[in-house]
mmCIF file of C-alpha atoms in Angstrom:
data_model
loop_
_atom_site.group_PDB
_atom_site.id
_atom_site.type_symbol
_atom_site.label_atom_id
_atom_site.label_comp_id
_atom_site.label_asym_id
_atom_site.label_seq_id
_atom_site.Cartn_x
_atom_site.Cartn_y
_atom_site.Cartn_z
ATOM 1 C CA MET A 31 11.101 -3.735 1.563
ATOM 2 C CA THR A 32 13.912 -6.470 1.452
ATOM 3 C CA PRO A 33 13.412 -8.547 -1.487
ATOM 4 C CA ASP A 34 16.154 -10.725 -3.550
ATOM 5 C CA LYS A 35 18.347 -8.339 -5.148
ATOM 6 C CA ASP A 36 17.519 -9.437 -8.713
ATOM 7 C CA ARG A 37 13.675 -9.339 -8.279
ATOM 8 C CA SER A 38 13.536 -6.220 -6.282
ATOM 9 C CA GLY A 39 11.697 -4.259 -9.574
ATOM 10 C CA VAL A 40 9.434 -7.006 -9.856
ATOM 11 C CA ILE A 41 8.364 -7.282 -6.335
ATOM 12 C CA GLN A 42 7.679 -3.231 -6.356
ATOM 13 C CA LEU A 43 5.398 -3.339 -9.348
ATOM 14 C CA LEU A 44 3.268 -5.826 -7.553
ATOM 15 C CA GLU A 45 3.135 -3.337 -4.358
ATOM 16 C CA ARG A 46 2.408 -0.474 -6.965
ATOM 17 C CA ALA A 47 -0.423 -2.310 -9.305
ATOM 18 C CA PRO A 48 -3.863 -0.385 -9.299
ATOM 19 C CA PHE A 49 -5.161 -2.856 -6.734
ATOM 20 C CA ALA A 50 -2.785 -3.497 -4.264
ATOM 21 C CA ALA A 51 -2.186 0.584 -4.054
ATOM 22 C CA MET A 52 -6.005 1.133 -3.564
ATOM 23 C CA LEU A 53 -5.920 -1.782 -0.801
ATOM 24 C CA GLY A 54 -2.747 0.366 0.517
ATOM 25 C CA LEU A 55 -0.827 -3.059 0.600
ATOM 26 C CA LYS A 56 3.224 -2.660 1.613
ATOM 27 C CA ILE A 57 5.405 -5.410 0.998
ATOM 28 C CA GLU A 58 7.751 -5.839 3.856
ATOM 29 C CA SER A 59 9.697 -8.791 2.671
ATOM 30 C CA ALA A 60 9.958 -10.915 -0.209
ATOM 31 C CA THR A 61 12.761 -13.208 -0.487
ATOM 32 C CA ASP A 62 13.745 -16.921 -1.084
ATOM 33 C CA GLY A 63 9.515 -18.168 -1.519
ATOM 34 C CA SER A 64 8.734 -16.374 1.393
ATOM 35 C CA ALA A 65 6.728 -13.090 1.536
ATOM 36 C CA THR A 66 5.261 -10.680 4.444
ATOM 37 C CA VAL A 67 2.525 -8.074 3.385
ATOM 38 C CA ARG A 68 0.740 -5.652 5.264
ATOM 39 C CA MET A 69 -2.667 -4.116 4.547
ATOM 40 C CA PRO A 70 -3.168 -1.079 6.875
ATOM 41 C CA PHE A 71 -6.470 -0.545 8.905
ATOM 42 C CA ASP A 72 -8.744 1.429 6.652
ATOM 43 C CA LEU A 73 -12.562 2.144 7.232
ATOM 44 C CA ARG A 74 -13.088 1.587 3.484
ATOM 45 C CA ILE A 75 -12.527 -2.172 3.774
ATOM 46 C CA LEU A 76 -14.820 -2.584 6.408
ATOM 47 C CA ASN A 77 -18.384 -4.804 6.384
ATOM 48 C CA ASP A 78 -21.328 -2.222 7.291
ATOM 49 C CA GLY A 79 -21.626 -1.231 10.707
ATOM 50 C CA GLY A 80 -18.835 1.426 11.500
ATOM 51 C CA PRO A 81 -15.572 1.655 12.488
ATOM 52 C CA LYS A 82 -15.831 -1.214 15.017
ATOM 53 C CA ALA A 83 -17.458 -3.658 11.823
ATOM 54 C CA PRO A 84 -15.067 -6.868 10.973
ATOM 55 C CA ILE A 85 -12.800 -6.320 7.892
ATOM 56 C CA HIS A 86 -14.504 -7.755 4.785
ATOM 57 C CA GLY A 87 -13.480 -11.260 3.763
ATOM 58 C CA GLY A 88 -12.776 -9.846 0.389
ATOM 59 C CA ALA A 89 -10.013 -7.749 1.458
ATOM 60 C CA ILE A 90 -8.478 -10.077 3.672
ATOM 61 C CA ALA A 91 -8.471 -12.810 0.731
ATOM 62 C CA ALA A 92 -6.901 -9.624 -1.535
ATOM 63 C CA LEU A 93 -4.274 -9.733 0.800
ATOM 64 C CA ALA A 94 -3.248 -13.579 0.749
ATOM 65 C CA ASP A 95 -3.443 -13.452 -2.839
ATOM 66 C CA VAL A 96 -1.071 -10.711 -3.144
ATOM 67 C CA ALA A 97 1.267 -12.176 -0.485
ATOM 68 C CA ALA A 98 1.454 -15.200 -2.348
ATOM 69 C CA CYS A 99 2.101 -13.910 -5.495
ATOM 70 C CA ALA A 100 5.041 -12.162 -4.214
ATOM 71 C CA ALA A 101 6.169 -15.145 -2.612
ATOM 72 C CA VAL A 102 6.092 -16.932 -6.106
ATOM 73 C CA TRP A 103 8.000 -13.850 -7.764
ATOM 74 C CA SER A 104 10.590 -13.803 -5.010
ATOM 75 C CA LEU A 105 11.828 -17.086 -6.716
ATOM 76 C CA ALA A 106 14.556 -16.325 -9.501
ATOM 77 C CA ALA A 107 12.674 -18.755 -12.104
ATOM 78 C CA THR A 108 9.347 -17.223 -12.016
ATOM 79 C CA THR A 109 8.723 -15.022 -15.136
ATOM 80 C CA ARG A 110 4.786 -15.298 -15.183
ATOM 81 C CA SER A 111 2.265 -16.298 -12.719
ATOM 82 C CA ALA A 112 -1.346 -16.274 -12.437
ATOM 83 C CA THR A 113 -3.290 -17.539 -9.601
ATOM 84 C CA ILE A 114 -5.519 -20.634 -9.905
ATOM 85 C CA SER A 115 -7.219 -21.094 -7.123
ATOM 86 C CA LEU A 116 -7.384 -19.588 -3.450
ATOM 87 C CA THR A 117 -9.073 -21.226 -0.698
ATOM 88 C CA ALA A 118 -9.644 -18.814 2.418
ATOM 89 C CA ASN A 119 -10.231 -20.265 6.056
ATOM 90 C CA TYR A 120 -11.292 -17.259 8.111
ATOM 91 C CA THR A 121 -10.348 -18.327 11.734
ATOM 92 C CA GLY A 122 -11.322 -14.691 13.345
ATOM 93 C CA PHE A 123 -12.547 -11.221 13.135
ATOM 94 C CA ALA A 124 -10.096 -8.259 12.300
ATOM 95 C CA VAL A 125 -11.526 -5.274 13.774
ATOM 96 C CA ASN A 126 -9.723 -1.997 13.675
ATOM 97 C CA SER A 127 -6.425 -3.204 13.106
ATOM 98 C CA ASP A 128 -3.439 -3.836 10.337
ATOM 99 C CA LEU A 129 -3.242 -7.457 8.871
ATOM 100 C CA LEU A 130 0.046 -9.266 8.233
ATOM 101 C CA ALA A 131 0.071 -11.814 5.661
ATOM 102 C CA ARG A 132 2.927 -14.538 5.855
ATOM 103 C CA ALA A 133 3.490 -16.350 2.852
ATOM 104 C CA ARG A 134 5.589 -19.186 1.978
ATOM 105 C CA VAL A 135 5.979 -21.143 -1.329
ATOM 106 C CA LYS A 136 5.236 -24.880 -0.390
ATOM 107 C CA ARG A 137 6.153 -26.623 -3.262
ATOM 108 C CA THR A 138 6.644 -25.514 -7.017
ATOM 109 C CA GLY A 139 6.533 -28.008 -9.718
ATOM 110 C CA LYS A 140 7.302 -27.113 -13.622
ATOM 111 C CA ARG A 141 3.811 -24.820 -14.249
ATOM 112 C CA ILE A 142 2.608 -25.234 -10.770
ATOM 113 C CA ALA A 143 3.195 -23.346 -7.221
ATOM 114 C CA SER A 144 1.280 -24.133 -4.260
ATOM 115 C CA VAL A 145 2.083 -21.617 -1.357
ATOM 116 C CA SER A 146 0.805 -21.306 2.288
ATOM 117 C CA VAL A 147 -0.426 -17.737 3.723
ATOM 118 C CA GLU A 148 -1.637 -16.969 7.264
ATOM 119 C CA VAL A 149 -2.987 -13.359 8.298
ATOM 120 C CA THR A 150 -2.378 -12.234 11.283
ATOM 121 C CA ASP A 151 -3.968 -9.226 13.232
ATOM 122 C CA ALA A 152 -2.138 -6.746 15.369
ATOM 123 C CA SER A 153 -1.821 -8.741 18.132
ATOM 124 C CA ASP A 154 -0.603 -11.826 16.092
ATOM 125 C CA ALA A 155 -4.204 -13.484 16.219
ATOM 126 C CA LEU A 156 -4.866 -15.695 13.437
ATOM 127 C CA ILE A 157 -7.322 -14.241 11.342
ATOM 128 C CA ALA A 158 -7.377 -16.637 8.211
ATOM 129 C CA ASP A 159 -5.096 -19.048 6.641
ATOM 130 C CA ALA A 160 -4.914 -19.947 2.556
ATOM 131 C CA LEU A 161 -3.941 -21.998 0.223
ATOM 132 C CA VAL A 162 -2.930 -20.413 -3.147
ATOM 133 C CA THR A 163 -2.062 -22.375 -6.425
ATOM 134 C CA TYR A 164 -0.454 -20.317 -9.317
ATOM 135 C CA LYS A 165 0.386 -21.227 -12.275
ATOM 136 C CA ILE A 166 4.139 -20.413 -12.803
ATOM 137 C CA ALA A 167 6.469 -20.340 -16.011
#
């Protein structure tokens, strides 16, 4: 993990949060308004249908949300945040693969941050893109 030195403790807290830990999320980088988060493949995040079933959309959305959160918290000015909205567009099936979310803060205002996220599988195929809006302070 390579977050800004002054933000590393906060970024590590995001990764250790119970829900993120349950999904096995790993924040690979978080700096200057960008973050990369990995969700390892696990049978517990699949839809019904056995090991070749697609990964559940809720798990993918959670990955996008945590990546967006890490991007927001990589900014030195962030002292609080909360998700206002998340719109996920699913573009493909993720089957038997780790997923990688790349988030980037597009714009920040006094109280709002807009973050774009792309989720890809191990072959770098686009699985989903998301727009996440955060309340920040």
